[in-house]
Amino acid sequence: MAGAARGTLTMRRRREILLGAAILVFLALLPLGVGNVYLRGLIVLTLLYAGLAQAWNILGGYCGQISLGHALYFGIGAYTSTLLLTRLGVSPLFGMFAGGVLSGGAAFLVGLPCFRLSGHYYVIATLVIGMMVALLAANWDFINAAQGITIPFHQESWTDLAFRTAILPFHYVMLAYAALIWLIAWLIEGSRWGFFWRAVKDDVAAARSLGISIYPSKLAAAAISGAATGIGGVLYAHYIGFIDPDSTLDLSLSVLIALPAVVGGIGTLWGPLLGAAVLIPVQQLSVAWLGSAAGGIDLMVYGALIMALALARPEGLVSFFQGRAREEAADHG
Amino acid sequence: MAEPLLAIRGISKSFGSVAANVDISFEVAPGEILGLIGPNGAGKSSLFNIIAGSIVPDRGEILFAGRRISGIGAVACARLGIGRTFQVVRSFDSMTVLENVMVGAFLHARRSAAAMRAAGEVIAFCGLAGRQDVPAHRLSPPDKRRLEIARALATRPRLLLLDEMLTGLTPTEAREGMQLVRDLRAQGITIIMVEHVMEVLLPLIDRAIVLDLGRKLLEGRPAEIVRHPDVIRAYLGDRYVA
């Protein structure tokens, strides 16, 4: 009995990695079937947000610390690599590393005071810090303030992540990013830290009684989540070729990073991917179709959809797939 | 008494103007099952949480295996080998039974395979073997208490604190719970149980500390306790003292 049951958790994790590999192959082949440039661009953006939402999920979903300031880490990543390339000629391959370290460090520093706060106060603190930095960046001449920075194009180069038509190469860059963050989340789920973080999310007093230090757990989750978000910011900057505080540090971006995880299923492995696959296309299409018709209609349609999803599936889209498997597991138990 | 595993010395704790514990002292021998009893408001829960490290006493000290543990906090106490359950059950509800217990096992295990193995053994010991993959929130109340014990047990404690684990159970469930406590002691674990219902506890414990209004009223074997006039007075009132 014990042996069979012990197999279930191991088997579930093996199933996940196999499904992950299958989805990776499918997404790698997807451009072969999609010729339309607009749709291809949509997929690139969806992959980026799948990675960002999963990065957010590491802190918000697994450790239960809801942040509405993740644009800060995204922006730090974007600006770090852009400045390194445009001012010092440093390759984004290194910029990715530097951006990840700096944004992870920033998340750690934000956590130092903010994790002394509990629950809603933490959410508000991250939101305020994010907005403050956006405002400062918009007035900081060293980084071109509100004007932003354009990354000039010289020649096609993988080391500079520079391409004449960026969409197809970046399909694979973003796919690698989303897959990497997914893999990190998968590894965390099965690790000591992952168990501790979920315990911290579920019940702080019980976690303490088992010898888990709450504060260091949150800081570690924040640092990894922040670094993963920052790398997404680096990739975005080189994909678009232009950054400014509005597009990389704004509060609306923080919401957009968190939303796919929340709608898809917070604290789950597939939730962020599923959420991004539904939300990002809907958001982009509603802008494309309705954006010009009358200001705000696209946002109303988008908001209504999120409300409908939240009402129909409070545990996230992922529960459409989980429901039956869970019931069966319980019946066998 | 042999070298005590736990020594409580002059512990006092007040919450505002309410004195929850006043100058409490006693010792617990290794391998003992000690009952902490007393009517509601006697200061049992406060004392229990002081031993578990989640409340810092105002005065006095606690030695665990010769080390001073008062004031070091719940996390450090758990790491030194003090396990506990909660009066109101606290399970990790987003996890299965196995995952809940693995959290405890990870205190010593580094790798998840080792934690899984250790958790599986503890789960079988606590009689939850068939329910490993059930989400914790689906368990029945007595099974949830077993889960809490299994989770604490997975940290390999030397001292286990059980907070009202028999309260609210049917007689059959309570008997099964008592058997589990005896099995735990047979493993060499020292146990302190808090209950305010005395009858269920007396056949199980070696010794009892009776608290009343924050003070230690009495300390002794169960047979001595039930006959003592102070205990009868505390529980039933002056009229019943023969």
Coordinates of C-alpha atoms in Angstrom, one line a residue:
Chain A
M1 CA 0.0 0.0 0.0
A2 CA 2.7 2.4 1.1
G3 CA 4.8 1.5 -1.9
A4 CA 2.0 2.0 -4.4
A5 CA 1.0 5.4 -2.8
R6 CA 4.6 6.5 -2.7
G7 CA 4.7 5.9 -6.4
T8 CA 1.9 8.3 -7.0
L9 CA 3.8 11.5 -6.2
T10 CA 6.8 10.3 -8.1
M11 CA 4.7 9.3 -11.0
R12 CA 2.8 12.6 -11.0
R13 CA 6.1 14.4 -11.3
R14 CA 7.3 12.1 -14.1
R15 CA 4.1 12.7 -16.0
E16 CA 4.5 16.4 -15.6
I17 CA 8.0 16.4 -17.0
L18 CA 6.9 14.3 -19.9
L19 CA 4.0 16.5 -20.7
G20 CA 6.3 19.5 -20.4
A21 CA 8.6 18.0 -22.9
A22 CA 5.7 17.2 -25.3
I23 CA 4.5 20.8 -25.1
L24 CA 8.0 22.1 -25.6
V25 CA 8.3 20.0 -28.9
F26 CA 4.9 21.2 -30.0
L27 CA 5.7 24.9 -29.4
A28 CA 9.1 24.5 -31.1
L29 CA 7.3 23.2 -34.2
L30 CA 4.5 25.8 -34.0
P31 CA 6.1 28.4 -36.3
L32 CA 6.1 25.8 -39.1
G33 CA 2.3 25.8 -39.0
V34 CA 1.8 29.5 -38.3
G35 CA 2.9 31.7 -41.2
N36 CA 1.0 34.8 -40.3
V37 CA 3.5 37.3 -38.9
Y38 CA 1.0 38.9 -36.6
L39 CA 0.1 35.6 -35.0
R40 CA 3.7 34.7 -34.7
G41 CA 4.3 37.9 -32.8
L42 CA 1.4 37.1 -30.6
I43 CA 2.9 33.7 -29.7
V44 CA 6.3 35.3 -28.9
L45 CA 4.5 37.6 -26.4
T46 CA 2.5 34.8 -25.0
L47 CA 5.7 32.8 -24.4
L48 CA 7.3 35.7 -22.7
Y49 CA 4.3 36.2 -20.3
A50 CA 4.2 32.4 -19.7
G51 CA 7.7 32.7 -18.3
L52 CA 7.1 36.0 -16.4
A53 CA 3.9 34.6 -14.8
Q54 CA 5.7 31.5 -13.8
A55 CA 8.5 33.6 -12.3
W56 CA 5.9 35.6 -10.3
N57 CA 4.2 32.3 -9.3
I58 CA 7.4 31.1 -7.6
L59 CA 6.9 33.8 -5.0
G60 CA 3.2 34.5 -5.2
G61 CA 2.0 31.0 -5.9
Y62 CA 4.3 28.7 -4.0
C63 CA 5.4 30.9 -1.2
G64 CA 2.0 32.8 -1.0
Q65 CA 3.6 36.3 -1.1
I66 CA 1.4 38.3 -3.5
S67 CA 3.5 41.0 -5.2
L68 CA 2.2 43.8 -7.3
G69 CA 5.6 45.3 -7.9
H70 CA 7.2 42.7 -10.2
A71 CA 7.5 45.3 -13.0
L72 CA 10.4 46.7 -10.9
Y73 CA 12.4 43.5 -11.4
F74 CA 11.4 43.4 -15.1
G75 CA 12.5 47.0 -15.5
I76 CA 15.8 46.5 -13.8
G77 CA 16.6 43.6 -16.1
A78 CA 15.6 45.5 -19.2
Y79 CA 17.5 48.6 -18.3
T80 CA 20.6 46.7 -17.1
S81 CA 21.2 44.8 -20.3
T82 CA 20.2 47.7 -22.5
L83 CA 22.6 50.1 -20.8
L84 CA 25.4 47.5 -20.8
L85 CA 24.9 47.0 -24.6
T86 CA 24.4 50.6 -25.7
R87 CA 26.9 52.3 -23.4
L88 CA 29.6 49.6 -22.9
G89 CA 29.0 47.3 -25.8
V90 CA 28.5 44.3 -23.5
S91 CA 26.7 41.3 -25.0
P92 CA 23.1 40.7 -23.8
L93 CA 24.2 37.1 -23.0
F94 CA 26.2 38.6 -20.2
G95 CA 23.5 41.3 -19.7
M96 CA 21.0 38.5 -19.0
F97 CA 23.2 37.3 -16.2
A98 CA 23.8 40.8 -14.8
G99 CA 20.1 41.7 -15.1
G100 CA 19.1 38.5 -13.4
V101 CA 21.5 39.1 -10.5
L102 CA 20.5 42.8 -10.1
S103 CA 16.8 42.1 -10.2
G104 CA 17.1 39.1 -7.9
G105 CA 19.1 41.3 -5.5
A106 CA 16.5 44.1 -5.8
A107 CA 13.7 41.6 -4.9
F108 CA 15.8 40.5 -1.9
L109 CA 16.2 44.1 -0.8
V110 CA 12.5 44.9 -1.2
G111 CA 11.8 41.8 0.8
L112 CA 14.1 42.8 3.7
P113 CA 11.7 45.4 5.1
C114 CA 8.5 44.2 3.4
F115 CA 8.4 40.6 4.6
R116 CA 8.2 42.1 8.1
L117 CA 4.7 43.1 7.0
S118 CA 2.0 40.5 6.7
G119 CA -0.6 39.8 4.1
H120 CA -2.3 42.8 2.5
Y121 CA 0.4 45.2 3.8
Y122 CA 3.0 43.3 1.8
V123 CA 0.9 43.6 -1.4
I124 CA 0.5 47.4 -0.9
A125 CA 4.2 47.9 0.0
T126 CA 5.3 46.2 -3.3
L127 CA 2.8 48.2 -5.2
V128 CA 4.0 51.5 -3.8
I129 CA 7.7 50.7 -4.2
G130 CA 7.1 49.7 -7.8
M131 CA 5.3 53.0 -8.5
M132 CA 7.9 55.0 -6.8
V133 CA 10.7 53.5 -8.8
A134 CA 8.8 54.1 -12.1
L135 CA 8.4 57.7 -11.2
L136 CA 12.1 58.1 -10.3
A137 CA 13.1 56.4 -13.5
A138 CA 11.0 58.7 -15.5
N139 CA 13.0 61.6 -14.1
W140 CA 16.5 60.1 -14.1
D141 CA 18.5 61.7 -16.9
F142 CA 21.3 59.0 -16.7
I143 CA 18.9 56.5 -18.1
N144 CA 17.3 59.0 -20.5
A145 CA 14.4 59.6 -18.2
A146 CA 10.9 59.3 -19.8
Q147 CA 12.4 59.4 -23.3
G148 CA 13.6 55.9 -23.1
I149 CA 16.5 54.2 -24.8
T150 CA 16.6 52.7 -28.3
I151 CA 18.9 49.8 -29.0
P152 CA 20.4 50.6 -32.4
F153 CA 20.6 47.8 -35.0
H154 CA 24.0 47.2 -36.6
Q155 CA 24.1 43.7 -37.9
E156 CA 22.4 40.3 -37.3
S157 CA 24.0 38.6 -34.3
W158 CA 23.0 36.0 -31.8
T159 CA 25.4 37.3 -29.2
D160 CA 23.8 40.7 -29.4
L161 CA 20.3 39.2 -29.8
A162 CA 19.9 41.5 -32.8
F163 CA 18.0 40.3 -35.9
R164 CA 16.6 42.0 -39.0
T165 CA 13.3 40.3 -38.4
A166 CA 13.2 39.4 -34.8
I167 CA 10.0 37.4 -34.5
L168 CA 11.2 33.9 -35.5
P169 CA 14.5 33.9 -33.6
F170 CA 12.8 35.3 -30.6
H171 CA 10.2 32.6 -30.8
Y172 CA 12.9 30.3 -29.7
V173 CA 14.5 32.7 -27.3
M174 CA 11.2 33.2 -25.5
L175 CA 10.4 29.5 -25.7
A176 CA 13.7 28.7 -24.0
Y177 CA 13.0 31.3 -21.4
A178 CA 9.5 30.0 -20.6
A179 CA 10.8 26.4 -20.6
L180 CA 13.6 27.3 -18.3
I181 CA 11.4 29.1 -15.7
W182 CA 8.9 26.2 -15.9
L183 CA 11.7 23.8 -15.3
I184 CA 12.9 25.8 -12.3
A185 CA 9.3 25.8 -10.9
W186 CA 9.2 22.0 -11.4
L187 CA 12.5 21.5 -9.6
I188 CA 11.3 23.8 -6.8
E189 CA 8.1 21.8 -6.4
G190 CA 10.0 18.7 -5.7
S191 CA 12.7 20.2 -3.5
R192 CA 13.1 20.9 0.2
W193 CA 12.7 24.6 -0.4
G194 CA 9.5 24.1 -2.4
F195 CA 8.0 22.1 0.4
F196 CA 9.0 24.8 3.0
W197 CA 7.6 27.6 0.8
R198 CA 4.3 25.9 0.4
A199 CA 4.2 25.2 4.1
V200 CA 4.8 28.9 4.7
K201 CA 2.0 29.8 2.4
D202 CA -0.5 27.4 4.0
D203 CA 0.1 27.9 7.7
V204 CA 2.9 30.0 9.2
A205 CA 2.5 28.7 12.8
A206 CA 2.6 25.0 11.7
A207 CA 5.6 25.7 9.5
R208 CA 7.5 27.2 12.4
S209 CA 6.6 24.2 14.6
L210 CA 8.4 22.0 12.0
G211 CA 11.6 24.1 12.2
I212 CA 11.0 26.2 9.1
S213 CA 12.4 29.8 9.3
I214 CA 9.7 31.9 7.7
Y215 CA 11.7 35.1 6.8
P216 CA 14.6 33.5 5.1
S217 CA 12.2 31.3 3.1
K218 CA 10.4 34.3 1.8
L219 CA 13.6 36.1 0.9
A220 CA 14.9 33.1 -1.0
A221 CA 11.7 32.8 -2.9
A222 CA 11.7 36.5 -3.7
A223 CA 15.3 36.5 -4.9
I224 CA 14.7 33.6 -7.3
S225 CA 11.4 35.0 -8.5
G226 CA 12.9 38.5 -9.0
A227 CA 15.9 37.1 -10.9
A228 CA 13.6 35.1 -13.2
T229 CA 11.5 38.1 -13.9
G230 CA 14.5 40.3 -14.6
I231 CA 15.8 37.8 -17.3
G232 CA 12.4 38.2 -18.9
G233 CA 12.9 42.0 -18.9
V234 CA 16.3 41.6 -20.6
L235 CA 14.8 39.5 -23.4
Y236 CA 11.9 41.8 -23.8
A237 CA 14.2 44.8 -24.2
H238 CA 16.2 43.2 -27.0
Y239 CA 13.1 41.8 -28.7
I240 CA 11.4 45.2 -28.9
G241 CA 14.6 47.3 -29.3
F242 CA 13.2 50.1 -27.2
I243 CA 12.5 50.6 -23.6
D244 CA 11.1 53.4 -21.5
P245 CA 9.7 53.6 -17.9
D246 CA 6.1 53.3 -19.3
S247 CA 6.7 50.0 -21.0
T248 CA 9.0 48.3 -18.4
L249 CA 8.2 49.7 -15.0
D250 CA 4.5 50.6 -15.0
L251 CA 2.1 49.3 -12.5
S252 CA -0.1 47.9 -15.3
L253 CA 2.9 45.6 -16.2
S254 CA 3.0 44.3 -12.7
V255 CA -0.6 43.4 -13.0
L256 CA -0.1 41.8 -16.4
I257 CA 2.8 39.7 -15.0
A258 CA 0.6 38.4 -12.0
L259 CA -2.7 38.0 -13.9
P260 CA -1.9 34.9 -16.0
A261 CA -0.8 33.0 -12.9
V262 CA -3.9 34.1 -10.9
V263 CA -6.3 33.3 -13.7
G264 CA -4.6 30.1 -14.7
G265 CA -4.1 28.7 -11.3
I266 CA -2.0 30.2 -8.6
G267 CA 0.6 27.9 -7.1
T268 CA 0.3 25.4 -9.8
L269 CA 2.8 24.2 -12.4
W270 CA 0.5 24.7 -15.5
G271 CA -1.5 27.7 -14.3
P272 CA 0.8 30.5 -15.5
L273 CA 1.3 28.9 -19.0
L274 CA -2.5 28.2 -19.4
G275 CA -3.3 31.7 -18.1
A276 CA -0.9 33.3 -20.5
A277 CA -2.2 31.3 -23.4
V278 CA -5.7 32.5 -22.8
L279 CA -5.1 36.1 -21.5
I280 CA -2.4 37.4 -23.7
P281 CA -4.0 36.6 -27.0
V282 CA -7.4 37.9 -25.8
Q283 CA -5.8 41.1 -24.5
Q284 CA -3.8 41.7 -27.8
L285 CA -6.8 40.8 -30.0
S286 CA -9.2 43.0 -28.1
V287 CA -6.7 45.9 -28.5
A288 CA -6.4 45.1 -32.2
W289 CA -10.1 44.8 -32.9
L290 CA -11.7 47.1 -30.5
G291 CA -8.9 49.5 -29.5
S292 CA -9.5 51.9 -32.3
A293 CA -13.3 51.7 -32.1
A294 CA -13.7 53.6 -28.9
G295 CA -11.2 54.2 -26.1
G296 CA -11.5 51.7 -23.3
I297 CA -13.8 49.1 -24.9
D298 CA -10.9 46.6 -25.2
L299 CA -10.1 47.0 -21.5
M300 CA -13.8 46.5 -20.7
V301 CA -14.0 43.3 -22.7
Y302 CA -10.7 42.1 -21.2
G303 CA -11.9 42.9 -17.6
A304 CA -15.2 41.2 -18.2
L305 CA -13.5 38.0 -19.4
I306 CA -11.3 38.0 -16.3
M307 CA -14.3 38.4 -14.0
A308 CA -16.2 35.6 -15.8
L309 CA -13.2 33.3 -15.4
A310 CA -12.7 34.2 -11.8
L311 CA -16.4 33.5 -11.1
A312 CA -16.5 30.3 -13.0
R313 CA -13.2 28.9 -11.8
P314 CA -12.0 30.5 -8.6
E315 CA -9.1 28.0 -8.4
G316 CA -8.0 28.9 -11.9
L317 CA -8.2 27.4 -15.4
V318 CA -6.0 24.5 -14.3
S319 CA -8.8 23.1 -12.3
F320 CA -10.6 22.2 -15.5
F321 CA -8.0 19.5 -16.0
Q322 CA -7.3 18.7 -12.3
G323 CA -10.8 18.2 -11.1
R324 CA -11.3 14.6 -12.2
A325 CA -7.8 13.3 -11.5
R326 CA -8.1 14.7 -7.9
E327 CA -11.5 13.0 -7.3
E328 CA -10.1 9.7 -8.5
A329 CA -7.0 9.9 -6.3
A330 CA -9.3 10.6 -3.3
D331 CA -11.6 7.7 -4.1
H332 CA -8.6 5.3 -4.3
G333 CA -7.3 6.6 -1.0
Chain B
M1 CA 14.1 10.8 39.0
A2 CA 16.7 10.3 36.3
E3 CA 18.3 13.3 34.6
P4 CA 15.2 15.2 33.4
L5 CA 14.6 15.8 29.7
L6 CA 12.7 19.0 30.4
A7 CA 13.0 21.3 33.4
I8 CA 10.6 24.1 34.0
R9 CA 11.9 26.6 36.5
G10 CA 9.9 29.5 37.9
I11 CA 8.0 30.3 34.7
S12 CA 5.7 33.3 34.8
K13 CA 3.7 34.9 32.0
S14 CA 1.2 37.7 32.0
F15 CA -1.0 39.0 29.2
G16 CA -1.8 42.6 30.1
S17 CA -3.2 42.4 33.6
V18 CA -4.1 38.7 33.4
A19 CA -1.5 36.3 34.9
A20 CA -1.6 33.2 32.8
N21 CA 1.2 31.4 34.6
V22 CA 2.6 32.2 38.0
D23 CA 6.0 30.7 39.1
I24 CA 5.5 27.3 37.6
S25 CA 8.2 24.7 38.2
F26 CA 8.3 20.9 37.4
E27 CA 10.5 18.4 35.6
V28 CA 9.8 15.7 33.0
A29 CA 11.8 12.5 32.9
P30 CA 12.8 10.9 29.6
G31 CA 10.2 8.4 28.3
E32 CA 7.5 9.8 30.5
I33 CA 3.9 10.6 29.6
L34 CA 3.0 13.7 31.5
G35 CA -0.5 15.2 31.6
L36 CA -1.0 18.9 31.9
I37 CA -4.5 19.3 33.2
G38 CA -6.8 21.9 34.7
P39 CA -10.1 23.6 34.1
N40 CA -10.5 26.2 31.4
G41 CA -8.4 29.3 32.0
A42 CA -5.9 27.4 34.2
G43 CA -3.0 28.5 32.0
K44 CA -2.4 25.2 30.2
S45 CA -2.3 26.5 26.7
S46 CA 0.0 29.4 27.7
L47 CA 2.4 27.0 29.4
F48 CA 2.2 24.6 26.5
N49 CA 3.1 27.4 24.0
I50 CA 6.0 28.6 26.2
I51 CA 7.5 25.1 26.2
A52 CA 7.0 24.9 22.4
G53 CA 8.8 28.2 22.1
S54 CA 6.0 30.2 20.5
I55 CA 5.5 32.4 23.6
V56 CA 8.3 34.0 25.5
P57 CA 7.9 33.8 29.3
D58 CA 8.3 37.0 31.4
R59 CA 10.3 35.2 34.0
G60 CA 11.9 31.8 34.7
E61 CA 13.8 29.4 32.4
I62 CA 13.3 26.1 30.6
L63 CA 16.0 23.6 30.1
F64 CA 15.7 20.9 27.5
A65 CA 18.3 18.2 27.7
G66 CA 20.4 20.6 29.7
R67 CA 20.1 23.5 27.3
R68 CA 18.3 26.7 28.0
I69 CA 15.4 27.0 25.5
S70 CA 13.2 29.7 26.9
G71 CA 13.1 32.6 24.5
I72 CA 14.8 30.9 21.6
G73 CA 11.6 30.7 19.5
A74 CA 9.5 28.0 18.0
V75 CA 11.7 27.3 15.0
A76 CA 14.8 26.6 17.2
C77 CA 12.8 24.5 19.6
A78 CA 11.6 22.3 16.7
R79 CA 15.1 21.9 15.5
L80 CA 16.3 20.9 18.9
G81 CA 13.7 18.1 19.0
I82 CA 10.5 19.4 20.4
G83 CA 7.5 18.5 18.2
R84 CA 4.0 19.8 18.8
T85 CA 0.4 19.6 17.6
F86 CA -2.2 22.4 17.7
Q87 CA -5.4 22.7 19.6
V88 CA -7.2 23.8 16.5
V89 CA -5.8 21.5 13.8
R90 CA -3.4 23.2 11.4
S91 CA -2.8 21.1 8.2
F92 CA -1.2 22.3 5.0
D93 CA -4.4 22.2 3.0
S94 CA -2.9 22.7 -0.5
M95 CA -0.9 19.5 0.0
T96 CA -1.7 15.8 0.3
V97 CA -1.1 13.8 3.4
L98 CA 2.3 12.5 2.2
E99 CA 3.4 16.1 1.2
N100 CA 2.3 17.4 4.7
V101 CA 4.5 14.8 6.4
M102 CA 7.3 15.3 4.0
V103 CA 7.5 18.9 5.1
G104 CA 8.4 17.6 8.6
A105 CA 10.8 15.0 7.3
F106 CA 12.7 17.7 5.4
L107 CA 13.9 19.1 8.7
H108 CA 16.6 16.3 8.5
A109 CA 16.4 15.0 5.0
R110 CA 18.0 17.0 2.2
R111 CA 16.8 15.1 -0.7
S112 CA 13.1 14.5 -1.6
A113 CA 13.5 10.7 -2.0
A114 CA 14.8 10.4 1.6
A115 CA 12.1 12.7 2.9
M116 CA 9.5 10.6 1.1
R117 CA 10.8 7.4 2.6
A118 CA 10.9 8.8 6.1
A119 CA 7.4 10.3 5.7
G120 CA 6.0 7.0 4.4
E121 CA 7.2 5.2 7.5
V122 CA 5.8 7.7 9.9
I123 CA 2.5 7.7 8.0
A124 CA 2.2 4.0 8.3
F125 CA 3.1 4.2 12.0
C126 CA 0.3 6.7 12.6
G127 CA -2.3 4.5 10.8
L128 CA -2.7 6.7 7.7
A129 CA -1.1 4.4 5.2
G130 CA -4.1 4.2 2.9
R131 CA -4.6 7.9 2.8
Q132 CA -1.2 9.1 1.6
D133 CA -2.4 10.8 -1.6
V134 CA -5.6 12.3 -0.1
P135 CA -5.5 16.1 0.0
A136 CA -5.2 17.1 3.7
H137 CA -8.4 19.2 3.7
R138 CA -10.4 16.1 2.9
L139 CA -9.4 14.2 6.0
S140 CA -11.9 13.5 8.8
P141 CA -11.2 15.3 12.1
P142 CA -9.6 12.3 13.9
D143 CA -7.4 11.6 10.8
K144 CA -6.4 15.3 10.8
R145 CA -5.1 14.9 14.3
R146 CA -3.2 11.8 13.2
L147 CA -1.7 13.8 10.4
E148 CA -0.5 16.5 12.8
I149 CA 1.1 13.9 14.9
A150 CA 2.7 12.2 11.9
R151 CA 4.0 15.6 10.7
A152 CA 5.6 16.4 14.0
L153 CA 6.9 12.8 14.3
A154 CA 8.7 13.2 11.0
T155 CA 10.9 15.8 12.5
R156 CA 12.2 13.0 14.9
P157 CA 11.4 14.8 18.1
R158 CA 12.6 13.7 21.6
L159 CA 9.7 15.5 23.2
L160 CA 6.2 15.6 21.7
L161 CA 3.6 18.1 22.9
L162 CA 0.0 17.1 22.2
D163 CA -2.6 19.8 22.6
E164 CA -6.1 18.4 23.3
M165 CA -5.6 15.6 20.8
L166 CA -8.4 13.6 22.4
T167 CA -10.9 16.4 22.7
G168 CA -14.0 16.1 20.6
L169 CA -13.3 12.4 19.5
T170 CA -15.9 9.6 19.9
P171 CA -14.9 7.0 22.6
T172 CA -13.7 4.6 19.9
E173 CA -11.6 7.3 18.2
A174 CA -10.2 8.4 21.6
R175 CA -9.2 4.8 22.4
E176 CA -7.4 4.5 19.1
G177 CA -5.7 7.9 19.8
M178 CA -4.6 6.6 23.2
Q179 CA -3.1 3.5 21.7
L180 CA -1.1 5.7 19.3
V181 CA 0.2 7.7 22.2
R182 CA 1.4 4.5 23.9
D183 CA 3.0 3.4 20.6
L184 CA 4.8 6.7 20.5
R185 CA 6.2 6.2 24.0
A186 CA 7.3 2.7 23.1
Q187 CA 9.5 4.5 20.5
G188 CA 11.2 6.3 23.3
I189 CA 9.5 9.6 22.8
T190 CA 8.7 11.7 25.9
I191 CA 5.1 13.1 25.8
I192 CA 3.3 16.0 27.4
M193 CA -0.4 16.0 26.8
V194 CA -2.7 18.9 27.6
E195 CA -6.4 18.1 28.2
H196 CA -9.1 19.7 30.2
V197 CA -11.2 16.5 30.3
M198 CA -9.5 14.6 33.0
E199 CA -11.1 11.1 32.7
V200 CA -9.7 10.4 29.2
L201 CA -6.2 11.2 30.3
L202 CA -5.8 9.5 33.6
P203 CA -5.5 5.9 32.4
L204 CA -2.8 7.0 29.9
I205 CA -0.4 9.2 31.8
D206 CA 2.3 8.4 34.3
R207 CA 2.1 11.7 36.1
A208 CA 0.0 14.8 36.0
I209 CA 0.6 18.5 36.7
V210 CA -2.7 20.2 37.7
L211 CA -2.9 23.9 37.0
D212 CA -5.6 26.2 38.4
L213 CA -5.8 30.0 37.8
G214 CA -2.3 30.1 36.5
R215 CA -0.6 28.3 39.4
K216 CA 0.6 24.8 39.9
L217 CA -2.0 23.2 42.1
L218 CA -0.6 19.7 42.4
E219 CA 1.8 17.2 40.9
G220 CA 1.4 13.5 41.2
R221 CA 0.3 10.1 40.0
P222 CA -3.2 9.8 38.5
A223 CA -4.6 7.9 41.4
E224 CA -3.4 10.5 43.9
I225 CA -4.7 13.3 41.7
V226 CA -8.3 12.2 41.5
R227 CA -8.7 11.9 45.3
H228 CA -7.1 15.2 46.1
P229 CA -9.5 17.7 47.7
D230 CA -7.8 20.7 45.9
V231 CA -8.5 19.1 42.5
I232 CA -12.1 18.3 43.3
R233 CA -12.5 21.9 44.5
A234 CA -10.9 23.3 41.4
Y235 CA -13.1 21.3 39.0
L236 CA -16.3 21.0 40.9
G237 CA -16.4 23.6 43.6
D238 CA -16.2 23.6 47.4
R239 CA -19.5 21.7 47.8
Y240 CA -18.1 18.4 46.5
V241 CA -15.1 18.2 48.8
A242 CA -15.9 15.3 51.1

